[in-house]
XYZ file of C-alpha atoms in Angstrom:
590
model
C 0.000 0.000 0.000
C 0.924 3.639 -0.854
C 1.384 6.765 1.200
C -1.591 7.965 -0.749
C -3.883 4.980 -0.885
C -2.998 4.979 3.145
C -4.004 8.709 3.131
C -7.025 7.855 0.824
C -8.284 5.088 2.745
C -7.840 6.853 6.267
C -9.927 9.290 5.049
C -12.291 7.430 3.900
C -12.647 5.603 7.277
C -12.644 8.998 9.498
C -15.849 9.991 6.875
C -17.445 6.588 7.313
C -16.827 6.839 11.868
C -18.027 10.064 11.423
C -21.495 9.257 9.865
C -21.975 6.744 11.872
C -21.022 8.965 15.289
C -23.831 10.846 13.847
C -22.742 14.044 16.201
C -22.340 15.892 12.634
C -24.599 17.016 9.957
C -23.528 14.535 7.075
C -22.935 17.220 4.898
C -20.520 18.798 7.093
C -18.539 15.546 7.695
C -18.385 15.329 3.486
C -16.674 19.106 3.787
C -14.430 17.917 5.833
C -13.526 14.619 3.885
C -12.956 16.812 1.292
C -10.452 19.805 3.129
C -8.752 16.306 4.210
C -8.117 15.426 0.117
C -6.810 18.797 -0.258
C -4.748 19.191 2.803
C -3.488 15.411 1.792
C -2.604 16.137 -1.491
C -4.821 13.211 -2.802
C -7.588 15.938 -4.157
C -5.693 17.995 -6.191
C -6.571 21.949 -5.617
C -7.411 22.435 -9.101
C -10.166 19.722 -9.446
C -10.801 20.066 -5.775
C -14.806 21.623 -6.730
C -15.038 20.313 -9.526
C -17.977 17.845 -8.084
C -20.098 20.808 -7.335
C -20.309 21.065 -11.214
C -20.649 17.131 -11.880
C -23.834 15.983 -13.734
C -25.268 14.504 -10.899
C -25.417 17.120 -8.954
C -27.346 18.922 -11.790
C -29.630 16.190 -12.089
C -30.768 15.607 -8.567
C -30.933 19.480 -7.953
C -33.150 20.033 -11.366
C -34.915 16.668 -10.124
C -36.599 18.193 -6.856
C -37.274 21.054 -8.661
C -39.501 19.611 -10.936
C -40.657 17.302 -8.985
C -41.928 20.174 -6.147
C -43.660 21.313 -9.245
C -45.971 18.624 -10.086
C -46.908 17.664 -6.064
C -47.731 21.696 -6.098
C -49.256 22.020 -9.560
C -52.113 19.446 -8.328
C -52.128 17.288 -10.987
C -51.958 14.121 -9.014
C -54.767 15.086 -6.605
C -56.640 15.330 -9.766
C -56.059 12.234 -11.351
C -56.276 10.380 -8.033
C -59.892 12.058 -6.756
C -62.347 9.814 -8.891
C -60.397 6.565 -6.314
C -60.686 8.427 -3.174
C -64.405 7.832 -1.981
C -64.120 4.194 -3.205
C -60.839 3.747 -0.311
C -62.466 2.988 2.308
C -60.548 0.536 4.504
C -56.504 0.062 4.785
C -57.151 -3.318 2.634
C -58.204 -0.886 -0.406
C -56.277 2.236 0.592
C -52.636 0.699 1.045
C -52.630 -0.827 -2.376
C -53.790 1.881 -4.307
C -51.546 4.669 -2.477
C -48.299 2.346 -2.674
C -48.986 1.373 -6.619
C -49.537 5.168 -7.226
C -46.618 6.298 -5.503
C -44.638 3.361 -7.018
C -45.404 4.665 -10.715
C -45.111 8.167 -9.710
C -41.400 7.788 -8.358
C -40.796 6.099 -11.841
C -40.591 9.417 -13.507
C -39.951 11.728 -10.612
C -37.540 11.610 -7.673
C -38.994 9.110 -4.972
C -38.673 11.478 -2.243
C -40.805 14.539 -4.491
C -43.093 11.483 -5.496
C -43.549 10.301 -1.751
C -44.325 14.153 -0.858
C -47.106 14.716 -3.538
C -49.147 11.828 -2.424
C -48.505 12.314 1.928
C -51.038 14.959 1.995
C -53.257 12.328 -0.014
C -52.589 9.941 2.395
C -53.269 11.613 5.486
C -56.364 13.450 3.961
C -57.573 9.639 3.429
C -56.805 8.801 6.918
C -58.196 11.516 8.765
C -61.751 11.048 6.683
C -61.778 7.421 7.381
C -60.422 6.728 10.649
C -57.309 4.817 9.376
C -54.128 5.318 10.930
C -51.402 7.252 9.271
C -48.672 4.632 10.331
C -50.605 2.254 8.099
C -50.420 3.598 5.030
C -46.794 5.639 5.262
C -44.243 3.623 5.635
C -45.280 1.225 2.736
C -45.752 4.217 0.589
C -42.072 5.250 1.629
C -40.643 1.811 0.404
C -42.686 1.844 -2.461
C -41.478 4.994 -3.750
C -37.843 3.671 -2.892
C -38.820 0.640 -5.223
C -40.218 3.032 -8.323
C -37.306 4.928 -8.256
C -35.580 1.640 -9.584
C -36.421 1.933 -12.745
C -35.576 4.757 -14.326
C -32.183 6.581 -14.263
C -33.688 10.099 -12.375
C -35.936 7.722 -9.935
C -32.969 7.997 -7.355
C -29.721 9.155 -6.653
C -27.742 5.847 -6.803
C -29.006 5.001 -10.156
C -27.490 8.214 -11.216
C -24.121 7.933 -9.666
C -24.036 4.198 -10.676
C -24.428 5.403 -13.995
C -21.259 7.793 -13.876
C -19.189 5.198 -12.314
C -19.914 2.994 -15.516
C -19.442 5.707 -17.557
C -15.554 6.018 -16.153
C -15.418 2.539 -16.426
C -16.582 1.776 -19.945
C -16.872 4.991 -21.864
C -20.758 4.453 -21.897
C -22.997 5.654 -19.070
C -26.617 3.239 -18.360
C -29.452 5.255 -20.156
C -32.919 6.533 -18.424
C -34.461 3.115 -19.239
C -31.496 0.713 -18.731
C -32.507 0.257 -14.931
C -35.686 -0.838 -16.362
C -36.023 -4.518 -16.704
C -34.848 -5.477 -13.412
C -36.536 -2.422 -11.818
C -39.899 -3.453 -12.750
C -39.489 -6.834 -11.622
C -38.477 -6.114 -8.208
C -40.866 -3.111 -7.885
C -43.751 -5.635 -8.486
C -42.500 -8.116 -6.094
C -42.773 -5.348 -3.526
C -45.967 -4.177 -4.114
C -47.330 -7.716 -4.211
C -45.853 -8.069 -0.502
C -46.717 -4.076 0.820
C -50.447 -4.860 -0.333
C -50.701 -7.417 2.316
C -47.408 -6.918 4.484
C -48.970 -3.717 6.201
C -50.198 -6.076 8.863
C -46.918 -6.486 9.978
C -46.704 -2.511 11.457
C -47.555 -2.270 14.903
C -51.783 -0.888 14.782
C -51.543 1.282 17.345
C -49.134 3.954 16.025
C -50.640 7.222 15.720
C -48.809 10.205 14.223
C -46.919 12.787 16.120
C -49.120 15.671 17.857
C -48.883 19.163 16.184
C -50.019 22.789 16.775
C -51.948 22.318 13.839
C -53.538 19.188 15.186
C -55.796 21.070 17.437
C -56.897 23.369 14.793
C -60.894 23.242 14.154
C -62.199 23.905 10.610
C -60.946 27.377 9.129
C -63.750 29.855 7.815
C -62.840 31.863 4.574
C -65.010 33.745 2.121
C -64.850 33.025 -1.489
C -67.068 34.169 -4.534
C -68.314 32.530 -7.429
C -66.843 34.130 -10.232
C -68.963 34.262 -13.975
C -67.255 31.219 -15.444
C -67.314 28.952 -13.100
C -68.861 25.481 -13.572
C -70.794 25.736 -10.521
C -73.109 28.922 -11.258
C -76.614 27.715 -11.726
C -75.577 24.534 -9.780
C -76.875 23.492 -6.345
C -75.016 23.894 -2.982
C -75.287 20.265 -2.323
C -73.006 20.105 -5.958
C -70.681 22.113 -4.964
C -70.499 20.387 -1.559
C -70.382 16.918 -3.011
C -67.273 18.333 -5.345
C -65.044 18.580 -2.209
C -66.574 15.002 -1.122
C -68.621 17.013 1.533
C -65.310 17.914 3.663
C -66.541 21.893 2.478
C -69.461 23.233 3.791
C -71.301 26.488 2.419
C -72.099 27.739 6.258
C -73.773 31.239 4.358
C -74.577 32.438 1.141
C -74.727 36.073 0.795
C -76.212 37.844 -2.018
C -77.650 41.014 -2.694
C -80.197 41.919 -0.391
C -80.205 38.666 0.999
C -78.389 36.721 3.873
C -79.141 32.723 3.675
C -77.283 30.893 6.951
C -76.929 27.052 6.785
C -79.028 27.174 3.291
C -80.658 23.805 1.813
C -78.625 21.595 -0.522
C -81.549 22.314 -3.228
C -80.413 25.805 -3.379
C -79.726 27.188 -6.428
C -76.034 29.315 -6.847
C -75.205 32.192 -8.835
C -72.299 34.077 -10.319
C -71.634 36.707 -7.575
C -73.051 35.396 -4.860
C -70.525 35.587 -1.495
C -70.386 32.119 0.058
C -68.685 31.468 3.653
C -66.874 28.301 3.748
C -65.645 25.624 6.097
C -63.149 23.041 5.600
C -59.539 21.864 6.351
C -57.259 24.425 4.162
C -55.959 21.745 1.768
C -59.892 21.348 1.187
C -60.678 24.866 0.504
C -57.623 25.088 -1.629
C -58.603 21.994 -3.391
C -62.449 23.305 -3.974
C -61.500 27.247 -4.815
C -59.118 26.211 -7.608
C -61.630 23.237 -9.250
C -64.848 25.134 -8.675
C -63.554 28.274 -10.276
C -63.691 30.330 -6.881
C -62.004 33.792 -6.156
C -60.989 34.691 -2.350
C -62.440 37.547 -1.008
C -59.693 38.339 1.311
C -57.027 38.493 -1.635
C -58.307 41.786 -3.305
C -57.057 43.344 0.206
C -53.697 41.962 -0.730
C -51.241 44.853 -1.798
C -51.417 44.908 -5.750
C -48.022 46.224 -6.377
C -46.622 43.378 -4.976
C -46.028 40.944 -7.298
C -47.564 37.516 -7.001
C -44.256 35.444 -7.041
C -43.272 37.591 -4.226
C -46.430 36.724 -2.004
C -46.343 34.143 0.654
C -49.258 32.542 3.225
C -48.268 31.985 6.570
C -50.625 30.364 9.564
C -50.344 31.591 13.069
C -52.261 32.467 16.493
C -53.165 35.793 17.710
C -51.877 36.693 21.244
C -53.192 38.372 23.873
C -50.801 40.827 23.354
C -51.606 41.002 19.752
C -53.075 44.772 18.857
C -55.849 42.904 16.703
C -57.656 41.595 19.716
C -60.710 43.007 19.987
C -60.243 44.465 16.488
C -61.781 44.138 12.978
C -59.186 43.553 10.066
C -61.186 46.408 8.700
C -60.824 48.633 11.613
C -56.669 47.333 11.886
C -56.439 48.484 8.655
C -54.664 45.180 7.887
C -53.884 45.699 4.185
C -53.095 49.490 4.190
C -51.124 49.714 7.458
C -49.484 46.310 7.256
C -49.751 45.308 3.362
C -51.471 41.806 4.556
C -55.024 40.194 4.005
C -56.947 37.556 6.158
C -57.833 34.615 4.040
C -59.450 32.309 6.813
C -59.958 31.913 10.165
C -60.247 29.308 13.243
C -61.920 29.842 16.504
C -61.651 26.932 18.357
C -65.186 25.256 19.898
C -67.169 28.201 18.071
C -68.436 28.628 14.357
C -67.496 31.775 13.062
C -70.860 33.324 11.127
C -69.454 37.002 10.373
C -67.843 37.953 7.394
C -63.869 37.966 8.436
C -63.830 42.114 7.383
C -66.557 42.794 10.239
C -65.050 39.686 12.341
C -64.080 40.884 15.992
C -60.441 39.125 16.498
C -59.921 37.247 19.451
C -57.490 35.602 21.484
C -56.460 32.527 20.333
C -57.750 33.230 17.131
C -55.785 31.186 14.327
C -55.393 33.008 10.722
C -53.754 32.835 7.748
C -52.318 35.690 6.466
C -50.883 36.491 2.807
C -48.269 39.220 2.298
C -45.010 39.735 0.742
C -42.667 37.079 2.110
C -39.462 39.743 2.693
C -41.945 42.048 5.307
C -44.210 39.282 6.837
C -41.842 38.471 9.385
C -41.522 41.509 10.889
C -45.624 42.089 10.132
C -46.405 38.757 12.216
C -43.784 40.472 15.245
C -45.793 43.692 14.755
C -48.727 41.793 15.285
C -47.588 40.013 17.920
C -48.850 36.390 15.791
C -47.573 33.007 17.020
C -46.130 31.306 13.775
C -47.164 27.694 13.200
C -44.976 25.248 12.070
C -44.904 25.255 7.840
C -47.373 22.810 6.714
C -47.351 23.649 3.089
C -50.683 25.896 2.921
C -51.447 26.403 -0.369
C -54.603 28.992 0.430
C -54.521 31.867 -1.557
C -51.520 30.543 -3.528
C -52.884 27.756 -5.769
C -51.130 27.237 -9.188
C -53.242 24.062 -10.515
C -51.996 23.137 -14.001
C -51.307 19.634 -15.704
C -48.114 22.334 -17.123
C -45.817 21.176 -14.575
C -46.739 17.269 -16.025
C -46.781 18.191 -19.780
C -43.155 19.649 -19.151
C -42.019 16.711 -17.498
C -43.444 14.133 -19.980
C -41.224 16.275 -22.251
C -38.405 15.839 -20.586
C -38.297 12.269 -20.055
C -39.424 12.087 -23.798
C -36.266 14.181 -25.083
C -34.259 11.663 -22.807
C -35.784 8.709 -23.898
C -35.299 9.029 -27.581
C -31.482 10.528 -26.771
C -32.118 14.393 -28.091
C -30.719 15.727 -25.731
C -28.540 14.225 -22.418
C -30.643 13.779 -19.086
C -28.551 16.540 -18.305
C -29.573 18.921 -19.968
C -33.303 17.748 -20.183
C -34.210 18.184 -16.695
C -31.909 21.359 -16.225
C -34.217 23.141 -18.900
C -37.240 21.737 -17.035
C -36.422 23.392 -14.384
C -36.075 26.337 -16.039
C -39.130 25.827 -17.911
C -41.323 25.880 -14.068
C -39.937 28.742 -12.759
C -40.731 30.599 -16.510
C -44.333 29.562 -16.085
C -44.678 30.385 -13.225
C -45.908 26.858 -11.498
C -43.222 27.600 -8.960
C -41.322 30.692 -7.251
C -37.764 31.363 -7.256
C -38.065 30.993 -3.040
C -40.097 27.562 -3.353
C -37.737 26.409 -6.055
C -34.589 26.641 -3.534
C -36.995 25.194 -0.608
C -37.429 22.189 -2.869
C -33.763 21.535 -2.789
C -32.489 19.026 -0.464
C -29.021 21.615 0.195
C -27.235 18.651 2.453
C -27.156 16.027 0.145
C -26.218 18.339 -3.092
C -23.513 19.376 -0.449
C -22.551 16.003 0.252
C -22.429 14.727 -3.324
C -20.313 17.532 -4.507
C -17.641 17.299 -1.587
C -17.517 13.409 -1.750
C -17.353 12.620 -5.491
C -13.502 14.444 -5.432
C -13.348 12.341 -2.204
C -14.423 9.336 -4.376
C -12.176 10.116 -7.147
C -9.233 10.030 -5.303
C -9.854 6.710 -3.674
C -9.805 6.054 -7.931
C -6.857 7.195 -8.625
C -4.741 6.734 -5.941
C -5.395 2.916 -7.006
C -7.425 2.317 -3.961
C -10.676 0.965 -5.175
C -8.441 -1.685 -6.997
C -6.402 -2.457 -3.941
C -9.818 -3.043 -2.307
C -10.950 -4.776 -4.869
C -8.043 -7.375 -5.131
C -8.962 -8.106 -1.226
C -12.092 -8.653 -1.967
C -11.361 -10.874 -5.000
C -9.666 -13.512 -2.915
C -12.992 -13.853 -0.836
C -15.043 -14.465 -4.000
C -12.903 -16.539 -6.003
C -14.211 -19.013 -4.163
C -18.249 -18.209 -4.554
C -19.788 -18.945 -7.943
C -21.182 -15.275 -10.050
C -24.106 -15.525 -8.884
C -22.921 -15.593 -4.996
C -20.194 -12.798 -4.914
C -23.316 -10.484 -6.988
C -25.536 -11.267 -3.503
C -22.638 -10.463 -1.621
C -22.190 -7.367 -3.343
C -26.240 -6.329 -2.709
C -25.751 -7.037 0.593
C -23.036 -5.029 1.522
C -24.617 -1.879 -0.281
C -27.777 -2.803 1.619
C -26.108 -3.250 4.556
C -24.228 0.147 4.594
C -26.713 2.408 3.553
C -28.460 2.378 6.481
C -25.912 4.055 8.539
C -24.304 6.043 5.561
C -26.435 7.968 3.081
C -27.286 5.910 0.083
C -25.157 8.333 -2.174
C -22.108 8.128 -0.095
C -22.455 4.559 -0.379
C -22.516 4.733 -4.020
C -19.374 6.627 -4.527
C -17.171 4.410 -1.963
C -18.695 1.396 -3.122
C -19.528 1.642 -7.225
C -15.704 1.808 -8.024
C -14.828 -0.785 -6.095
C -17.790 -2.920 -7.524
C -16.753 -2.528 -10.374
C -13.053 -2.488 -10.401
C -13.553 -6.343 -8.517
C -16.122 -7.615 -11.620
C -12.841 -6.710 -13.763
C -10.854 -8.516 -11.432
C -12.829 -11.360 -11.664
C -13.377 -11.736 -15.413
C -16.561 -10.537 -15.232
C -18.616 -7.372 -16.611
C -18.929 -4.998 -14.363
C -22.724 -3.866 -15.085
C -23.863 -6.903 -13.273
C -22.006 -5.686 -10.371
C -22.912 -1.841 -10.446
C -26.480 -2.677 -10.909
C -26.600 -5.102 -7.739
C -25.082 -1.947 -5.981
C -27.795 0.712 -7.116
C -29.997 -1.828 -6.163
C -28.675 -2.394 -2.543
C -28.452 1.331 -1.832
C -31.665 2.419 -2.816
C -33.771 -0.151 -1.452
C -32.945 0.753 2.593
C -35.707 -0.739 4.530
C -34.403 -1.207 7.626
C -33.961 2.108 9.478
C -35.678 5.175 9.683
C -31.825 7.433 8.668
C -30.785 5.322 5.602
C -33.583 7.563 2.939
C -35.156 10.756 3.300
C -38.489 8.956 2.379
C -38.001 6.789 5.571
C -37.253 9.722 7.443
C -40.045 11.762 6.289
C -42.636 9.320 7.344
C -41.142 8.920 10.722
C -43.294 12.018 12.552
C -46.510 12.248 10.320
C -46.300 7.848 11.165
C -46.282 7.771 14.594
C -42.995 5.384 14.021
C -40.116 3.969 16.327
C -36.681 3.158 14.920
C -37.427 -0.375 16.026
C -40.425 -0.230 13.687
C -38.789 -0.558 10.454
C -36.993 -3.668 10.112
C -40.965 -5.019 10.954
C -41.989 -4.318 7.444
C -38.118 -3.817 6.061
C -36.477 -6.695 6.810
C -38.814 -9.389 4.277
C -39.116 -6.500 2.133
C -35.469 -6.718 1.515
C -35.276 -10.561 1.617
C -37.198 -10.448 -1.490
C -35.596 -7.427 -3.106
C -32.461 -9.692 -2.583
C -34.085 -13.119 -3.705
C -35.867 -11.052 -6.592
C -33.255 -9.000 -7.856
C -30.522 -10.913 -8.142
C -31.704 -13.290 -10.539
C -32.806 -10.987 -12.735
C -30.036 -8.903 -12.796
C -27.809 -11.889 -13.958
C -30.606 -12.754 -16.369
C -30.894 -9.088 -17.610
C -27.319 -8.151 -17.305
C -25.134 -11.756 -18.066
C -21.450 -11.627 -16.042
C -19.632 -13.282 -18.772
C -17.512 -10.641 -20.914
């Protein structure tokens, strides 16, 4: 061994203590792996950034842009609301929700696919009593299993397919993960559709502020072309699958409280609303409703500058006992009321003429710079961000017409995946379907961090001759197990790092050396790389392995102990699945 393999493998082994020590952010423990190279002389200075500029950091960045565009844009609630009334109990709702997550992290990131459809989910189980712990953490390992079968589905697949492209010239396309991704993806959902049983039934999901919250009130009006003028209320109420009700229709000269399903709407007419704020959303944006409270909004803001925030009034607040007429809410403070919760009371007053109280919860739209300092003015308790979309609804299949595009231009090699999902990007902040602010909220920042300080990190391990020092070790060990044995063992060891390492550090220490032993061993080294996307995407077994298992992990109601439950034969048959069929897809003999 070498001064700098020694070097390169040290540091490699401080990076790997230090993720598991889990005292540091991950991201910081890449930095320093990578001020280590430099200081080593194993990362040379010149190239020592260079990974912050790699494709893959390009891709996954452009990925969760686009993919926070679709879960905002709608489209999926759309498609998905004819199934909803017919999911009834977990033995209907857990296949459904894991197949359509499963398809949807196909073409999108799993971890933006797994966030369009929680809200879904947990809409689903409030309505019908289900527990969220039933129906998360299968839709978590489903979307880890979709993203197996495309080459933007997850972030090993993408790093695998650099590593190949080093080692033959030839990078794996979008749909080369295909075959064997499909496969194992339906041997999963097969087992999630009845392997839900195996989570504890007691788990509940962790209490919020926003827990306690009773239905908001708003005030929306029907506006000339929408579908439901001339329609009845009980239409409109059956539209939002009754989780809306019209509490008062107001109209001129007239004032009709808890009015009769039979009656008749018009264009104009003022209705008072109650629901859950995801539900008004939902209803404003298909039933061709206008909020009230957003003409008070200042109109030389611009609307990409706007944000909605949710929070309680103090006692201390100077709009106790106040109107937000009388406050003078949009002229003094440039901010409108869009709803408002009074806990065990209805509110029946239009919010204008509303008397504020204590305790009061609102949601507010201003500009996002100044509402900060508004809510201190105001002396409003923020709540937690829970995504309200109120007053900021962009519904448009556009975000999943550019997308199809994308993949499309991929798929038929126009243009590399590159490029395609960089102008995506592009494309959803030019139409609008998403703000400059939401687009860089989207963005997971520690793991672009960590893939752009480790792949130098990785690189050096490369060429330092490291990967095929390791590799000749491990050669000795499976010289003596036939192909199909040392490509298990190889699975295994990716699936049994991840879960202490993040699955794209895993890639970069382990692809190399994958595939630098298939070489060693006569063999072609796609095999090998393959069962090592595999084994680092499919992470069962803890809740710190995926963001998507992590995710779930609050909303759930879940334990660390809880995983392995529903992980553990989840990734006995990924293993018993996917082996086979990556030998069968991808033969070892050169």
């Amino acid at each position: 061994m070498t001064l700098d393999q020694a070097l390169a493998f040290g540091i490699l082994g401080g990076t790997v203590g230090l993720f598991l020590w889990g005292r540091l952010p991950y991201d910081l423990v890449a930095l320093l792996a990578l001020l280590a190279g430099i200081l080593a002389g194993i990362v040379p200075m010149s190239g020592a950034f260079g990974g912050f500029s790699d494709d893959i950091v390009i891709i996954v960045t452009a990925a969760l842009v686009v993919s926070a565009a679709v879960a905002r844009s709608g489209a999926v609630e759309t498609a998905m609301r004819p199934l909803l009334p017919h999911l009834r109990t977990r033995r209907t709702q857990v296949p459904v929700l894991v197949a359509a997550v499963m398809v949807a992290s196909v073409f999108t990131k799993n971890i933006g696919a797994l966030a369009i459809f929680m809200p879904v989910a947990l809409q689903l189980a409030r309505r019908t009593g289900t527990p969220p712990g039933a129906l998360l953490m299968p839709m978590a390992f489903a979307s880890l299993l979709g993203g197996l079968v495309t080459l933007i589905g997850t972030s090993p697949n993408i790093i695998v397919s650099r590593v190949r492209e080093q080692l033959t010239g030839q990078p794996f396309g979008m749909f080369d993960y295909a075959p064997v991704g499909i496969v194992i993806a339906l041997a999963g959902l097969a087992f999630l559709a009845f392997g839900w049983r195996l989570l504890p039934a007691a788990r509940r999901g962790a209490a919020t502020p926003q827990s306690a919250i009773e239905a908001y009130t708003t005030e929306a009006r029907i506006a000339p072309d929408s579908p439901f003028a001339g329609q009845t209320v009980g239409a409109l109420q059956a539209h939002s699958d009754s989780r809306v009700a019209v509490a008062t229709i107001l109209r001129e000269g007239l004032r009709r409280d808890a009015p009769p399903e039979a009656w008749v709407l018009r264009a104009g007419d003022l209705l008072i609303l109650e629901g859950e704020p995801e539900d008004l959303e939902s209803l404003q944006a298909r039933a061709g409703l206008t909020l009230v409270g957003e003409k008070s909004t200042a109109d030389d803001v611009p609307e990409a500058a706007k944000t909605v925030v949710e929070g309680v009034i103090t006692a201390e607040s100077p709009l106790v006992g106040a109107t937000p007429t009388g406050a003078a809410l949009a002229a003094r403070f440039g901010v409108s009321l869009l709803a408002v919760s009074r806990r065990g009371e209805r509110v029946r007053d239009r919010l204008k003429q509303l008397v504020l109280r204590r305790g009061d919860v609102a949601i507010l739209k201003g500009e996002a710079a100044r509402l900060p300092d508004t809510m201190a003015a105001l002396r409003i308790l923020p709540l937690g961000e829970r995504g309200i979309e109120l007053g900021r609804s962009r519904r448009s299949w556009l975000p999943a017409v550019v997308l199809g595009l994308a993949m499309l231009a991929v798929a038929t090699h126009a243009v590399p995946v590159t490029v395609a999902f960089f102008a995506a990007a592009v494309a959803m902040l030019l139409l609008r379907t998403l703000t400059p602010q939401e687009a860089y909220q989207a963005v997971d920042w520690p793991v672009i961090v960590l893939l752009g300080a480790l792949i130098p990190v990785s690189e050096a391990i490369r060429t330092t001759g490291g990967t095929e020092l390791v590799a000749g070790w491990l050669s000795g060990t499976m010289e003596a197990l036939p192909p199909l044995g040392a490509l298990g063992l190889i699975m295994l060891v990716a699936m049994a790092v991840t879960p202490f390492l993040n699955n794209a550090a895993t890639v970069l220490m382990l692809g190399p050396i994958a595939g630098s032993l298939a070489q060693r061993l006569g063999l072609s080294p796609d095999a090998f790389l393959m069962a090592v996307a595999v084994g680092a995407a499919c992470d069962f077994l803890t809740p710190i392995g995926h963001q998507c298992n992590t995710l779930v992990m609050g909303p759930g109601g879940y334990r660390f102990g809880d995983y392995w439950r529903l992980g553990l034969p989840l990734s006995l048959i990924v293993l018993a699945v996917g082996v086979p069929m990556i030998a069968l897809v991808w033969p070892m003999a050169r």
